[in-house]
Amino acid sequence: MNKESRKIVVVGGVAAGASFAARVRRLDENAKVTIIEKGPDVSFANCGLPYYIGGEITDRNDLAVQTPESLKGLLNLDVRTNTEAIEIDSVEKRVKLRSLDGEVEWLCYDAMMLSPGAAPIRPPLPGIEDERVLILRNLQDMDRIKENVAEGKKAVVIGAGFIGLEMAEQLHRQGMSVTIVELQEQVLPQLDPELALLMQSELEQKGIKLHLGDGIAGFRGAQAGITCDLASGISCEADIAILSIGVRPETRLASEAGIKLGPRGHIIVDEFQRSSADGIYAAGDAVETADRIIGGSTAVPLGGPANRQGRVAADHLIMGNKARPYPGSMGTAIVRVFDVAAGLTGLTERCLSQSGKPYVVTIVNDNHHAGYYPGAKMLAMKVLWEPDTMKILGAQVTGLEGVDKRLDVMATAIAGGLTMEDLCHLELSYAPPFGSAKDIINLCGFTATNQRDNLVSAVHSLPQDNNVQLVDVRPKPLFDVYHPDGAINIPFPTLRCRLDELDRSRPVTTICALGKMSYFAARILQQAGFNVTSYSGGIRGSIDPRTPVKQPFN
Ligand code: FAD
């Protein structure tokens, strides 16, 4: 192939496609790069769409990160918007294009990037075609939703994942009355249930109605509005319904071209993003990729992986063996809804228990910075790790402040192959406005090594066995507000003098607000000969995360 005249066609010009094209140009000034995009916009900020609807982003033009003209000027890329790739002839290496006005032509390529993304799922439900049932993928979808937003109107958001929750917040910001319908018994089904509770209470406090454990069965449109019928028989009246129940890879084109797809319809690629067809790379939401933690394949429809995969493909196309392979994805994701943030990296307990892989759970609650410094807010962290090696398998974090910092440290730790033991001595930045001398990340390491060394036996749910003595070591006023059935109150400072009140022949589970004092209590009881477990994470439900917690032993 003559490098001077290399013809490169990119199908889909947003995250992966635009990233690929830009990198190709930086590596090869002579390539002829054409981006084919079926929509009217190229390289736009799809992640920003909800924030324009809610008015946090005020200028629509800020979302059009690039235009065909700016890409021509900056990178000498030929961009053809409103043009769809409708057929790939991978033998003759050409792609059939159809423009908005119906004109059809073939374009030859030496190499292609297939980055068509994924489309929101629209199940074939009764009434789904009603124009008030809306999805959000591009600027036109965003405009349609925005036109229907007005104070006092009602919206039903179907699906409480990342985009659904962002939409619920933004519609609420605009004065709409919002109801969320979610098939799972929790919001944010990407997280384990206990880590989603704070988000759930935040939504409820803000007046968002939740129908959890219920699915959408159909829609009935009338002149005045639309009725969303749920599987349970409940009906919700609305002016608009937003469908955010996940995405499906747009791989019809690839499939018809004979490109190999995985079991859920994603394009199979190797570590350099090469598909099964000669000269065709693929990246982004349309592909499956290696699971960076437990191997095998996974599909991660997120902006970061899409952009980085596009870059890997470009490197391989232009630099060949000098390119660095894509290491796989970990699914690091975060969402902010009102005052609460929540996110995850790596695997959840739900995934691990389904995979059959052994794991240990560590749950720690602590302030996001020194408790004595004004503004400290609670954080909750759950970390999953491998029992033999202490390798970190996944982490989830939720709270009001500092969630992103802890998630990113954990994502970096996982990528760097650190163990829970290594977390004990991570030297993280500390001054009272920023953190604690022992950051919650260090505490996760301490707790895990305590678990490994049998200094504490942690339980993650309260025992149902009546033979177990539940010892709540919180101060009496807190105990009086709420305590689990059957618990007895022995405030921690009095515990050493009151051991005789406990039956040494029966097991004990210690309880506190956050899991720390119950650990201290368990240590006293274990050394006094009791068979004791500590309720890890504590009874957080009774704690307002806005209130800093005094940590007398820090
Ligand atoms: P896309 O960016 O979807 O681009 C694919 C393009 O291909 C589309 O424009 C499509 O029109 C075009 N196309 C498809 N078929 C053809 C064809 N046959 N011919 C020509 N063109 C075609 N991710 C995060 O990590 N963080 C976030 O906060 C976040 N927020 C999001 C919010 C919203 C509302 C949405 C919709 C997504 C969000 N994402 C977020 C996901 C992220 O945007 C995607 O993972 C990412 O854009 C995928 O990149 P891609 O290049 O694979 O596909």
JSON list of N, CA and C in Angstrom, two decimals, residues 341-370:
[
{"chain": "A", "resi": 341, "resn": "ALA", "atom": "N", "xyz": [-22.94, 11.89, 44.93]},
{"chain": "A", "resi": 341, "resn": "ALA", "atom": "CA", "xyz": [-22.22, 11.25, 43.83]},
{"chain": "A", "resi": 341, "resn": "ALA", "atom": "C", "xyz": [-22.05, 9.77, 44.16]},
{"chain": "A", "resi": 342, "resn": "ALA", "atom": "N", "xyz": [-22.02, 8.96, 43.12]},
{"chain": "A", "resi": 342, "resn": "ALA", "atom": "CA", "xyz": [-21.81, 7.52, 43.33]},
{"chain": "A", "resi": 342, "resn": "ALA", "atom": "C", "xyz": [-21.12, 6.98, 42.10]},
{"chain": "A", "resi": 343, "resn": "GLY", "atom": "N", "xyz": [-20.28, 5.99, 42.31]},
{"chain": "A", "resi": 343, "resn": "GLY", "atom": "CA", "xyz": [-19.59, 5.43, 41.16]},
{"chain": "A", "resi": 343, "resn": "GLY", "atom": "C", "xyz": [-18.94, 4.12, 41.49]},
{"chain": "A", "resi": 344, "resn": "LEU", "atom": "N", "xyz": [-18.38, 3.52, 40.45]},
{"chain": "A", "resi": 344, "resn": "LEU", "atom": "CA", "xyz": [-17.73, 2.22, 40.63]},
{"chain": "A", "resi": 344, "resn": "LEU", "atom": "C", "xyz": [-16.57, 2.07, 39.67]},
{"chain": "A", "resi": 345, "resn": "THR", "atom": "N", "xyz": [-15.68, 1.17, 40.04]},
{"chain": "A", "resi": 345, "resn": "THR", "atom": "CA", "xyz": [-14.63, 0.74, 39.10]},
{"chain": "A", "resi": 345, "resn": "THR", "atom": "C", "xyz": [-14.45, -0.75, 39.32]},
{"chain": "A", "resi": 346, "resn": "GLY", "atom": "N", "xyz": [-14.29, -1.48, 38.24]},
{"chain": "A", "resi": 346, "resn": "GLY", "atom": "CA", "xyz": [-14.12, -2.93, 38.37]},
{"chain": "A", "resi": 346, "resn": "GLY", "atom": "C", "xyz": [-15.42, -3.63, 38.67]},
{"chain": "A", "resi": 347, "resn": "LEU", "atom": "N", "xyz": [-15.31, -4.76, 39.35]},
{"chain": "A", "resi": 347, "resn": "LEU", "atom": "CA", "xyz": [-16.46, -5.64, 39.50]},
{"chain": "A", "resi": 347, "resn": "LEU", "atom": "C", "xyz": [-17.22, -5.38, 40.80]},
{"chain": "A", "resi": 348, "resn": "THR", "atom": "N", "xyz": [-18.52, -5.59, 40.73]},
{"chain": "A", "resi": 348, "resn": "THR", "atom": "CA", "xyz": [-19.35, -5.47, 41.94]},
{"chain": "A", "resi": 348, "resn": "THR", "atom": "C", "xyz": [-19.50, -6.86, 42.57]},
{"chain": "A", "resi": 349, "resn": "GLU", "atom": "N", "xyz": [-20.07, -6.86, 43.77]},
{"chain": "A", "resi": 349, "resn": "GLU", "atom": "CA", "xyz": [-20.31, -8.15, 44.43]},
{"chain": "A", "resi": 349, "resn": "GLU", "atom": "C", "xyz": [-21.29, -8.98, 43.60]},
{"chain": "A", "resi": 350, "resn": "ARG", "atom": "N", "xyz": [-22.27, -8.30, 42.99]},
{"chain": "A", "resi": 350, "resn": "ARG", "atom": "CA", "xyz": [-23.25, -9.03, 42.19]},
{"chain": "A", "resi": 350, "resn": "ARG", "atom": "C", "xyz": [-22.54, -9.77, 41.03]},
{"chain": "A", "resi": 351, "resn": "CYS", "atom": "N", "xyz": [-21.63, -9.06, 40.32]},
{"chain": "A", "resi": 351, "resn": "CYS", "atom": "CA", "xyz": [-20.91, -9.71, 39.20]},
{"chain": "A", "resi": 351, "resn": "CYS", "atom": "C", "xyz": [-20.06, -10.86, 39.72]},
{"chain": "A", "resi": 352, "resn": "LEU", "atom": "N", "xyz": [-19.38, -10.62, 40.84]},
{"chain": "A", "resi": 352, "resn": "LEU", "atom": "CA", "xyz": [-18.45, -11.64, 41.34]},
{"chain": "A", "resi": 352, "resn": "LEU", "atom": "C", "xyz": [-19.21, -12.88, 41.80]},
{"chain": "A", "resi": 353, "resn": "SER", "atom": "N", "xyz": [-20.35, -12.68, 42.46]},
{"chain": "A", "resi": 353, "resn": "SER", "atom": "CA", "xyz": [-21.06, -13.88, 42.92]},
{"chain": "A", "resi": 353, "resn": "SER", "atom": "C", "xyz": [-21.60, -14.64, 41.71]},
{"chain": "A", "resi": 354, "resn": "GLN", "atom": "N", "xyz": [-21.97, -13.92, 40.63]},
{"chain": "A", "resi": 354, "resn": "GLN", "atom": "CA", "xyz": [-22.42, -14.63, 39.43]},
{"chain": "A", "resi": 354, "resn": "GLN", "atom": "C", "xyz": [-21.28, -15.37, 38.76]},
{"chain": "A", "resi": 355, "resn": "SER", "atom": "N", "xyz": [-20.07, -14.79, 38.82]},
{"chain": "A", "resi": 355, "resn": "SER", "atom": "CA", "xyz": [-18.93, -15.42, 38.13]},
{"chain": "A", "resi": 355, "resn": "SER", "atom": "C", "xyz": [-18.38, -16.62, 38.90]},
{"chain": "A", "resi": 356, "resn": "GLY", "atom": "N", "xyz": [-18.74, -16.73, 40.16]},
{"chain": "A", "resi": 356, "resn": "GLY", "atom": "CA", "xyz": [-18.24, -17.86, 40.96]},
{"chain": "A", "resi": 356, "resn": "GLY", "atom": "C", "xyz": [-16.82, -17.63, 41.47]},
{"chain": "A", "resi": 357, "resn": "LYS", "atom": "N", "xyz": [-16.27, -16.47, 41.20]},
{"chain": "A", "resi": 357, "resn": "LYS", "atom": "CA", "xyz": [-14.90, -16.17, 41.65]},
{"chain": "A", "resi": 357, "resn": "LYS", "atom": "C", "xyz": [-14.90, -15.83, 43.15]},
{"chain": "A", "resi": 358, "resn": "PRO", "atom": "N", "xyz": [-13.98, -16.41, 43.93]},
{"chain": "A", "resi": 358, "resn": "PRO", "atom": "CA", "xyz": [-13.98, -16.09, 45.35]},
{"chain": "A", "resi": 358, "resn": "PRO", "atom": "C", "xyz": [-13.59, -14.63, 45.61]},
{"chain": "A", "resi": 359, "resn": "TYR", "atom": "N", "xyz": [-14.20, -14.03, 46.63]},
{"chain": "A", "resi": 359, "resn": "TYR", "atom": "CA", "xyz": [-13.90, -12.63, 46.93]},
{"chain": "A", "resi": 359, "resn": "TYR", "atom": "C", "xyz": [-14.18, -12.36, 48.40]},
{"chain": "A", "resi": 360, "resn": "VAL", "atom": "N", "xyz": [-13.58, -11.28, 48.89]},
{"chain": "A", "resi": 360, "resn": "VAL", "atom": "CA", "xyz": [-13.84, -10.81, 50.25]},
{"chain": "A", "resi": 360, "resn": "VAL", "atom": "C", "xyz": [-14.37, -9.38, 50.12]},
{"chain": "A", "resi": 361, "resn": "VAL", "atom": "N", "xyz": [-15.29, -9.01, 51.01]},
{"chain": "A", "resi": 361, "resn": "VAL", "atom": "CA", "xyz": [-15.88, -7.67, 50.97]},
{"chain": "A", "resi": 361, "resn": "VAL", "atom": "C", "xyz": [-15.31, -6.83, 52.12]},
{"chain": "A", "resi": 362, "resn": "THR", "atom": "N", "xyz": [-14.90, -5.62, 51.82]},
{"chain": "A", "resi": 362, "resn": "THR", "atom": "CA", "xyz": [-14.52, -4.67, 52.87]},
{"chain": "A", "resi": 362, "resn": "THR", "atom": "C", "xyz": [-15.37, -3.42, 52.69]},
{"chain": "A", "resi": 363, "resn": "ILE", "atom": "N", "xyz": [-16.04, -3.03, 53.77]},
{"chain": "A", "resi": 363, "resn": "ILE", "atom": "CA", "xyz": [-16.87, -1.81, 53.71]},
{"chain": "A", "resi": 363, "resn": "ILE", "atom": "C", "xyz": [-16.36, -0.83, 54.76]},
{"chain": "A", "resi": 364, "resn": "VAL", "atom": "N", "xyz": [-16.12, 0.40, 54.36]},
{"chain": "A", "resi": 364, "resn": "VAL", "atom": "CA", "xyz": [-15.63, 1.41, 55.30]},
{"chain": "A", "resi": 364, "resn": "VAL", "atom": "C", "xyz": [-16.39, 2.71, 55.08]},
{"chain": "A", "resi": 365, "resn": "ASN", "atom": "N", "xyz": [-16.78, 3.35, 56.17]},
{"chain": "A", "resi": 365, "resn": "ASN", "atom": "CA", "xyz": [-17.38, 4.69, 56.11]},
{"chain": "A", "resi": 365, "resn": "ASN", "atom": "C", "xyz": [-16.45, 5.65, 56.83]},
{"chain": "A", "resi": 366, "resn": "ASP", "atom": "N", "xyz": [-16.27, 6.82, 56.27]},
{"chain": "A", "resi": 366, "resn": "ASP", "atom": "CA", "xyz": [-15.44, 7.82, 56.96]},
{"chain": "A", "resi": 366, "resn": "ASP", "atom": "C", "xyz": [-15.72, 9.20, 56.37]},
{"chain": "A", "resi": 367, "resn": "ASN", "atom": "N", "xyz": [-15.19, 10.22, 57.03]},
{"chain": "A", "resi": 367, "resn": "ASN", "atom": "CA", "xyz": [-15.32, 11.58, 56.51]},
{"chain": "A", "resi": 367, "resn": "ASN", "atom": "C", "xyz": [-14.45, 11.76, 55.27]},
{"chain": "A", "resi": 368, "resn": "HIS", "atom": "N", "xyz": [-14.87, 12.69, 54.40]},
{"chain": "A", "resi": 368, "resn": "HIS", "atom": "CA", "xyz": [-14.07, 12.88, 53.18]},
{"chain": "A", "resi": 368, "resn": "HIS", "atom": "C", "xyz": [-12.83, 13.72, 53.47]},
{"chain": "A", "resi": 369, "resn": "HIS", "atom": "N", "xyz": [-12.86, 14.51, 54.54]},
{"chain": "A", "resi": 369, "resn": "HIS", "atom": "CA", "xyz": [-11.61, 15.11, 55.03]},
{"chain": "A", "resi": 369, "resn": "HIS", "atom": "C", "xyz": [-11.69, 15.17, 56.55]},
{"chain": "A", "resi": 370, "resn": "ALA", "atom": "N", "xyz": [-10.66, 15.66, 57.20]},
{"chain": "A", "resi": 370, "resn": "ALA", "atom": "CA", "xyz": [-10.59, 15.62, 58.67]},
{"chain": "A", "resi": 370, "resn": "ALA", "atom": "C", "xyz": [-11.93, 16.04, 59.27]}
]
